[in-house]
Amino acid sequence: MSRLRNALGARDAHITTLRGIIIVLVSLSAGLGFGWYSAPKDLTISIPPDLRTGSTQKWWEKPPSAVYAFTTYVWQQINRWPSNGEADYKRNLYAYSPFLTPSCQAELEEDYRYRKQRNELDQRERSVFEIPGRGFSNEQSGPGSVEVVSRDQWIVNLDLAVKETYAGTPVRDVYMRFPIRVVRAEGDPQNNKWGMQIDCLARPAQRLEIPQQEGES
């Protein structure tokens, strides 16, 4: 009789042990499932373009070349008025709003209203593009440079040619330097995969005097 009780006791103890193991496994599975669900589904990493000598960087770092490429692209597109500035400028401010800080968006919208009131946009066409030979540079200052203010803020010096026509007649053809502030913005990866926003000019734009040969090379 005692042998039967011992066997039953051993069985019950084994069942209790198995139940404990099952509870532990279920808890571990729930924890792993929650961790998997809460992990980021997308991770944007900016890689420098020249990988011939290898590259090592922290995933959150933004290489100056990537900051420069983002700034050039967005600033060119906002200032591209192919047919009529009154319609094109307004459309661009809406289309590229995810790439602008709220304060810069408000500043450019005020600029649009001011120009419209002065009748400077109707039938005006504009294009901006890099001056040949003055693209991205690893220098700390000068044409094409990216000033690293902090981990989350940069100033990009864009040297651009600005051409405008009014009703088909050329009215402006100048070289300008735009020192544009750029900040990190990770809050809207769906609409802004660059993870950066333009915060308008850090300093007043400057007119450049460039020899004709350099501007055409």
PDB file of N, CA and C in Angstrom, residues 87-154:
ATOM      1  N   ALA A  87       1.724  78.947 -58.746  1.00  0.00           N
ATOM      2  CA  ALA A  87       1.176  77.608 -58.512  1.00  0.00           C
ATOM      3  C   ALA A  87       2.264  76.634 -58.064  1.00  0.00           C
ATOM      4  N   ASP A  88       3.445  76.715 -58.700  1.00  0.00           N
ATOM      5  CA  ASP A  88       4.503  75.739 -58.424  1.00  0.00           C
ATOM      6  C   ASP A  88       5.062  75.882 -57.013  1.00  0.00           C
ATOM      7  N   TYR A  89       5.312  77.097 -56.576  1.00  0.00           N
ATOM      8  CA  TYR A  89       5.877  77.326 -55.249  1.00  0.00           C
ATOM      9  C   TYR A  89       4.934  76.804 -54.169  1.00  0.00           C
ATOM     10  N   LYS A  90       3.663  77.132 -54.294  1.00  0.00           N
ATOM     11  CA  LYS A  90       2.668  76.679 -53.317  1.00  0.00           C
ATOM     12  C   LYS A  90       2.580  75.155 -53.296  1.00  0.00           C
ATOM     13  N   ARG A  91       2.565  74.542 -54.481  1.00  0.00           N
ATOM     14  CA  ARG A  91       2.485  73.085 -54.551  1.00  0.00           C
ATOM     15  C   ARG A  91       3.711  72.433 -53.907  1.00  0.00           C
ATOM     16  N   ASN A  92       4.894  72.996 -54.142  1.00  0.00           N
ATOM     17  CA  ASN A  92       6.121  72.430 -53.578  1.00  0.00           C
ATOM     18  C   ASN A  92       6.140  72.512 -52.060  1.00  0.00           C
ATOM     19  N   LEU A  93       5.654  73.625 -51.515  1.00  0.00           N
ATOM     20  CA  LEU A  93       5.630  73.766 -50.059  1.00  0.00           C
ATOM     21  C   LEU A  93       4.729  72.717 -49.419  1.00  0.00           C
ATOM     22  N   TYR A  94       3.670  72.348 -50.102  1.00  0.00           N
ATOM     23  CA  TYR A  94       2.790  71.302 -49.582  1.00  0.00           C
ATOM     24  C   TYR A  94       3.419  69.918 -49.768  1.00  0.00           C
ATOM     25  N   ALA A  95       3.972  69.656 -50.952  1.00  0.00           N
ATOM     26  CA  ALA A  95       4.506  68.334 -51.262  1.00  0.00           C
ATOM     27  C   ALA A  95       5.714  67.986 -50.396  1.00  0.00           C
ATOM     28  N   TYR A  96       6.538  68.980 -50.071  1.00  0.00           N
ATOM     29  CA  TYR A  96       7.781  68.716 -49.329  1.00  0.00           C
ATOM     30  C   TYR A  96       7.684  69.153 -47.871  1.00  0.00           C
ATOM     31  N   SER A  97       6.482  69.351 -47.362  1.00  0.00           N
ATOM     32  CA  SER A  97       6.296  69.759 -45.965  1.00  0.00           C
ATOM     33  C   SER A  97       6.872  68.749 -44.963  1.00  0.00           C
ATOM     34  N   PRO A  98       6.850  67.409 -45.239  1.00  0.00           N
ATOM     35  CA  PRO A  98       7.464  66.498 -44.268  1.00  0.00           C
ATOM     36  C   PRO A  98       8.965  66.723 -44.090  1.00  0.00           C
ATOM     37  N   PHE A  99       9.607  67.386 -45.051  1.00  0.00           N
ATOM     38  CA  PHE A  99      11.051  67.615 -44.984  1.00  0.00           C
ATOM     39  C   PHE A  99      11.402  69.001 -44.449  1.00  0.00           C
ATOM     40  N   LEU A 100      10.400  69.717 -43.934  1.00  0.00           N
ATOM     41  CA  LEU A 100      10.616  71.054 -43.380  1.00  0.00           C
ATOM     42  C   LEU A 100      10.165  71.081 -41.928  1.00  0.00           C
ATOM     43  N   THR A 101      10.902  71.808 -41.079  1.00  0.00           N
ATOM     44  CA  THR A 101      10.436  72.005 -39.714  1.00  0.00           C
ATOM     45  C   THR A 101       9.207  72.918 -39.739  1.00  0.00           C
ATOM     46  N   PRO A 102       8.348  72.842 -38.721  1.00  0.00           N
ATOM     47  CA  PRO A 102       7.163  73.721 -38.704  1.00  0.00           C
ATOM     48  C   PRO A 102       7.530  75.203 -38.814  1.00  0.00           C
ATOM     49  N   SER A 103       8.603  75.628 -38.170  1.00  0.00           N
ATOM     50  CA  SER A 103       8.988  77.041 -38.241  1.00  0.00           C
ATOM     51  C   SER A 103       9.458  77.414 -39.641  1.00  0.00           C
ATOM     52  N   CYS A 104      10.180  76.518 -40.295  1.00  0.00           N
ATOM     53  CA  CYS A 104      10.628  76.799 -41.663  1.00  0.00           C
ATOM     54  C   CYS A 104       9.445  76.787 -42.627  1.00  0.00           C
ATOM     55  N   GLN A 105       8.520  75.862 -42.419  1.00  0.00           N
ATOM     56  CA  GLN A 105       7.321  75.817 -43.246  1.00  0.00           C
ATOM     57  C   GLN A 105       6.575  77.148 -43.151  1.00  0.00           C
ATOM     58  N   ALA A 106       6.413  77.661 -41.930  1.00  0.00           N
ATOM     59  CA  ALA A 106       5.718  78.933 -41.734  1.00  0.00           C
ATOM     60  C   ALA A 106       6.493  80.082 -42.377  1.00  0.00           C
ATOM     61  N   GLU A 107       7.810  80.045 -42.286  1.00  0.00           N
ATOM     62  CA  GLU A 107       8.633  81.106 -42.878  1.00  0.00           C
ATOM     63  C   GLU A 107       8.511  81.128 -44.400  1.00  0.00           C
ATOM     64  N   LEU A 108       8.539  79.954 -45.018  1.00  0.00           N
ATOM     65  CA  LEU A 108       8.432  79.894 -46.476  1.00  0.00           C
ATOM     66  C   LEU A 108       7.020  80.240 -46.942  1.00  0.00           C
ATOM     67  N   GLU A 109       6.016  79.862 -46.187  1.00  0.00           N
ATOM     68  CA  GLU A 109       4.646  80.239 -46.543  1.00  0.00           C
ATOM     69  C   GLU A 109       4.466  81.749 -46.464  1.00  0.00           C
ATOM     70  N   GLU A 110       5.099  82.387 -45.479  1.00  0.00           N
ATOM     71  CA  GLU A 110       5.046  83.848 -45.392  1.00  0.00           C
ATOM     72  C   GLU A 110       5.777  84.481 -46.575  1.00  0.00           C
ATOM     73  N   ASP A 111       6.891  83.857 -46.975  1.00  0.00           N
ATOM     74  CA  ASP A 111       7.620  84.348 -48.149  1.00  0.00           C
ATOM     75  C   ASP A 111       6.752  84.233 -49.406  1.00  0.00           C
ATOM     76  N   TYR A 112       6.013  83.126 -49.497  1.00  0.00           N
ATOM     77  CA  TYR A 112       5.108  82.944 -50.638  1.00  0.00           C
ATOM     78  C   TYR A 112       4.040  84.035 -50.668  1.00  0.00           C
ATOM     79  N   ARG A 113       3.413  84.306 -49.516  1.00  0.00           N
ATOM     80  CA  ARG A 113       2.364  85.333 -49.468  1.00  0.00           C
ATOM     81  C   ARG A 113       2.932  86.711 -49.817  1.00  0.00           C
ATOM     82  N   TYR A 114       4.111  87.012 -49.311  1.00  0.00           N
ATOM     83  CA  TYR A 114       4.731  88.312 -49.587  1.00  0.00           C
ATOM     84  C   TYR A 114       5.018  88.474 -51.077  1.00  0.00           C
ATOM     85  N   ARG A 115       5.584  87.438 -51.686  1.00  0.00           N
ATOM     86  CA  ARG A 115       5.896  87.506 -53.116  1.00  0.00           C
ATOM     87  C   ARG A 115       4.617  87.587 -53.952  1.00  0.00           C
ATOM     88  N   LYS A 116       3.597  86.869 -53.535  1.00  0.00           N
ATOM     89  CA  LYS A 116       2.340  86.890 -54.284  1.00  0.00           C
ATOM     90  C   LYS A 116       1.708  88.272 -54.239  1.00  0.00           C
ATOM     91  N   GLN A 117       1.738  88.908 -53.062  1.00  0.00           N
ATOM     92  CA  GLN A 117       1.174  90.251 -52.941  1.00  0.00           C
ATOM     93  C   GLN A 117       1.908  91.252 -53.823  1.00  0.00           C
ATOM     94  N   ARG A 118       3.197  91.038 -54.002  1.00  0.00           N
ATOM     95  CA  ARG A 118       3.997  91.938 -54.839  1.00  0.00           C
ATOM     96  C   ARG A 118       3.989  91.523 -56.316  1.00  0.00           C
ATOM     97  N   ASN A 119       3.179  90.506 -56.631  1.00  0.00           N
ATOM     98  CA  ASN A 119       3.048  90.010 -58.000  1.00  0.00           C
ATOM     99  C   ASN A 119       4.394  89.546 -58.569  1.00  0.00           C
ATOM    100  N   GLU A 120       5.179  88.857 -57.723  1.00  0.00           N
ATOM    101  CA  GLU A 120       6.488  88.377 -58.150  1.00  0.00           C
ATOM    102  C   GLU A 120       6.473  86.916 -58.605  1.00  0.00           C
ATOM    103  N   LEU A 121       5.330  86.250 -58.521  1.00  0.00           N
ATOM    104  CA  LEU A 121       5.302  84.814 -58.800  1.00  0.00           C
ATOM    105  C   LEU A 121       4.568  84.456 -60.084  1.00  0.00           C
ATOM    106  N   ASP A 122       3.573  85.226 -60.458  1.00  0.00           N
ATOM    107  CA  ASP A 122       2.785  84.893 -61.640  1.00  0.00           C
ATOM    108  C   ASP A 122       3.655  84.904 -62.895  1.00  0.00           C
ATOM    109  N   GLN A 123       3.639  83.789 -63.629  1.00  0.00           N
ATOM    110  CA  GLN A 123       4.390  83.586 -64.872  1.00  0.00           C
ATOM    111  C   GLN A 123       5.917  83.556 -64.658  1.00  0.00           C
ATOM    112  N   ARG A 124       6.358  83.471 -63.407  1.00  0.00           N
ATOM    113  CA  ARG A 124       7.802  83.414 -63.140  1.00  0.00           C
ATOM    114  C   ARG A 124       8.244  81.947 -63.048  1.00  0.00           C
ATOM    115  N   GLU A 125       9.340  81.659 -63.720  1.00  0.00           N
ATOM    116  CA  GLU A 125       9.934  80.323 -63.681  1.00  0.00           C
ATOM    117  C   GLU A 125      11.280  80.409 -62.972  1.00  0.00           C
ATOM    118  N   ARG A 126      11.585  79.372 -62.202  1.00  0.00           N
ATOM    119  CA  ARG A 126      12.850  79.370 -61.466  1.00  0.00           C
ATOM    120  C   ARG A 126      13.460  77.969 -61.463  1.00  0.00           C
ATOM    121  N   SER A 127      14.779  77.925 -61.508  1.00  0.00           N
ATOM    122  CA  SER A 127      15.510  76.673 -61.332  1.00  0.00           C
ATOM    123  C   SER A 127      16.783  76.964 -60.563  1.00  0.00           C
ATOM    124  N   VAL A 128      17.173  76.046 -59.689  1.00  0.00           N
ATOM    125  CA  VAL A 128      18.441  76.159 -58.969  1.00  0.00           C
ATOM    126  C   VAL A 128      19.184  74.846 -59.150  1.00  0.00           C
ATOM    127  N   PHE A 129      20.490  74.940 -59.291  1.00  0.00           N
ATOM    128  CA  PHE A 129      21.291  73.727 -59.485  1.00  0.00           C
ATOM    129  C   PHE A 129      22.711  73.979 -59.005  1.00  0.00           C
ATOM    130  N   GLU A 130      23.401  72.885 -58.704  1.00  0.00           N
ATOM    131  CA  GLU A 130      24.767  72.991 -58.207  1.00  0.00           C
ATOM    132  C   GLU A 130      25.679  73.647 -59.232  1.00  0.00           C
ATOM    133  N   ILE A 131      26.571  74.464 -58.744  1.00  0.00           N
ATOM    134  CA  ILE A 131      27.599  75.057 -59.609  1.00  0.00           C
ATOM    135  C   ILE A 131      28.633  73.976 -59.891  1.00  0.00           C
ATOM    136  N   PRO A 132      28.932  73.694 -61.149  1.00  0.00           N
ATOM    137  CA  PRO A 132      29.929  72.665 -61.466  1.00  0.00           C
ATOM    138  C   PRO A 132      31.238  72.905 -60.715  1.00  0.00           C
ATOM    139  N   GLY A 133      31.753  71.843 -60.104  1.00  0.00           N
ATOM    140  CA  GLY A 133      32.996  71.950 -59.354  1.00  0.00           C
ATOM    141  C   GLY A 133      32.811  72.392 -57.920  1.00  0.00           C
ATOM    142  N   ARG A 134      31.559  72.654 -57.504  1.00  0.00           N
ATOM    143  CA  ARG A 134      31.309  73.131 -56.143  1.00  0.00           C
ATOM    144  C   ARG A 134      30.284  72.259 -55.437  1.00  0.00           C
ATOM    145  N   GLY A 135      30.430  70.950 -55.598  1.00  0.00           N
ATOM    146  CA  GLY A 135      29.542  70.017 -54.909  1.00  0.00           C
ATOM    147  C   GLY A 135      30.044  69.723 -53.509  1.00  0.00           C
ATOM    148  N   PHE A 136      29.687  68.547 -52.981  1.00  0.00           N
ATOM    149  CA  PHE A 136      30.027  68.182 -51.607  1.00  0.00           C
ATOM    150  C   PHE A 136      31.530  68.184 -51.390  1.00  0.00           C
ATOM    151  N   SER A 137      31.926  68.689 -50.214  1.00  0.00           N
ATOM    152  CA  SER A 137      33.340  68.743 -49.844  1.00  0.00           C
ATOM    153  C   SER A 137      33.488  68.296 -48.395  1.00  0.00           C
ATOM    154  N   ASN A 138      34.615  67.632 -48.092  1.00  0.00           N
ATOM    155  CA  ASN A 138      34.899  67.222 -46.721  1.00  0.00           C
ATOM    156  C   ASN A 138      35.515  68.347 -45.891  1.00  0.00           C
ATOM    157  N   GLU A 139      35.718  69.506 -46.501  1.00  0.00           N
ATOM    158  CA  GLU A 139      36.268  70.640 -45.761  1.00  0.00           C
ATOM    159  C   GLU A 139      35.266  71.125 -44.713  1.00  0.00           C
ATOM    160  N   GLN A 140      35.757  71.779 -43.675  1.00  0.00           N
ATOM    161  CA  GLN A 140      34.909  72.268 -42.595  1.00  0.00           C
ATOM    162  C   GLN A 140      34.205  73.575 -42.936  1.00  0.00           C
ATOM    163  N   SER A 141      34.666  74.262 -43.976  1.00  0.00           N
ATOM    164  CA  SER A 141      34.026  75.506 -44.392  1.00  0.00           C
ATOM    165  C   SER A 141      34.232  75.669 -45.883  1.00  0.00           C
ATOM    166  N   GLY A 142      33.483  76.603 -46.477  1.00  0.00           N
ATOM    167  CA  GLY A 142      33.620  76.832 -47.899  1.00  0.00           C
ATOM    168  C   GLY A 142      32.550  76.120 -48.690  1.00  0.00           C
ATOM    169  N   PRO A 143      32.675  76.124 -50.012  1.00  0.00           N
ATOM    170  CA  PRO A 143      31.641  75.536 -50.871  1.00  0.00           C
ATOM    171  C   PRO A 143      31.452  74.046 -50.624  1.00  0.00           C
ATOM    172  N   GLY A 144      30.200  73.642 -50.518  1.00  0.00           N
ATOM    173  CA  GLY A 144      29.879  72.225 -50.372  1.00  0.00           C
ATOM    174  C   GLY A 144      30.172  71.640 -49.008  1.00  0.00           C
ATOM    175  N   SER A 145      30.528  72.470 -48.034  1.00  0.00           N
ATOM    176  CA  SER A 145      30.900  71.940 -46.720  1.00  0.00           C
ATOM    177  C   SER A 145      29.663  71.709 -45.861  1.00  0.00           C
ATOM    178  N   VAL A 146      29.810  70.796 -44.903  1.00  0.00           N
ATOM    179  CA  VAL A 146      28.759  70.517 -43.934  1.00  0.00           C
ATOM    180  C   VAL A 146      29.336  70.769 -42.547  1.00  0.00           C
ATOM    181  N   GLU A 147      28.842  71.796 -41.870  1.00  0.00           N
ATOM    182  CA  GLU A 147      29.299  72.119 -40.526  1.00  0.00           C
ATOM    183  C   GLU A 147      28.501  71.282 -39.527  1.00  0.00           C
ATOM    184  N   VAL A 148      29.192  70.458 -38.750  1.00  0.00           N
ATOM    185  CA  VAL A 148      28.530  69.614 -37.761  1.00  0.00           C
ATOM    186  C   VAL A 148      28.365  70.425 -36.471  1.00  0.00           C
ATOM    187  N   VAL A 149      27.148  70.874 -36.212  1.00  0.00           N
ATOM    188  CA  VAL A 149      26.866  71.655 -35.004  1.00  0.00           C
ATOM    189  C   VAL A 149      26.736  70.739 -33.796  1.00  0.00           C
ATOM    190  N   SER A 150      26.044  69.621 -33.978  1.00  0.00           N
ATOM    191  CA  SER A 150      25.881  68.615 -32.930  1.00  0.00           C
ATOM    192  C   SER A 150      25.499  67.304 -33.608  1.00  0.00           C
ATOM    193  N   ARG A 151      25.221  66.291 -32.799  1.00  0.00           N
ATOM    194  CA  ARG A 151      24.813  65.009 -33.373  1.00  0.00           C
ATOM    195  C   ARG A 151      23.526  65.134 -34.170  1.00  0.00           C
ATOM    196  N   ASP A 152      22.687  66.119 -33.807  1.00  0.00           N
ATOM    197  CA  ASP A 152      21.358  66.239 -34.405  1.00  0.00           C
ATOM    198  C   ASP A 152      21.171  67.518 -35.216  1.00  0.00           C
ATOM    199  N   GLN A 153      22.253  68.242 -35.507  1.00  0.00           N
ATOM    200  CA  GLN A 153      22.094  69.504 -36.228  1.00  0.00           C
ATOM    201  C   GLN A 153      23.329  69.787 -37.080  1.00  0.00           C
ATOM    202  N   TRP A 154      23.065  70.293 -38.291  1.00  0.00           N
ATOM    203  CA  TRP A 154      24.135  70.588 -39.241  1.00  0.00           C
ATOM    204  C   TRP A 154      23.815  71.896 -39.968  1.00  0.00           C
TER     205      TRP A 154
END
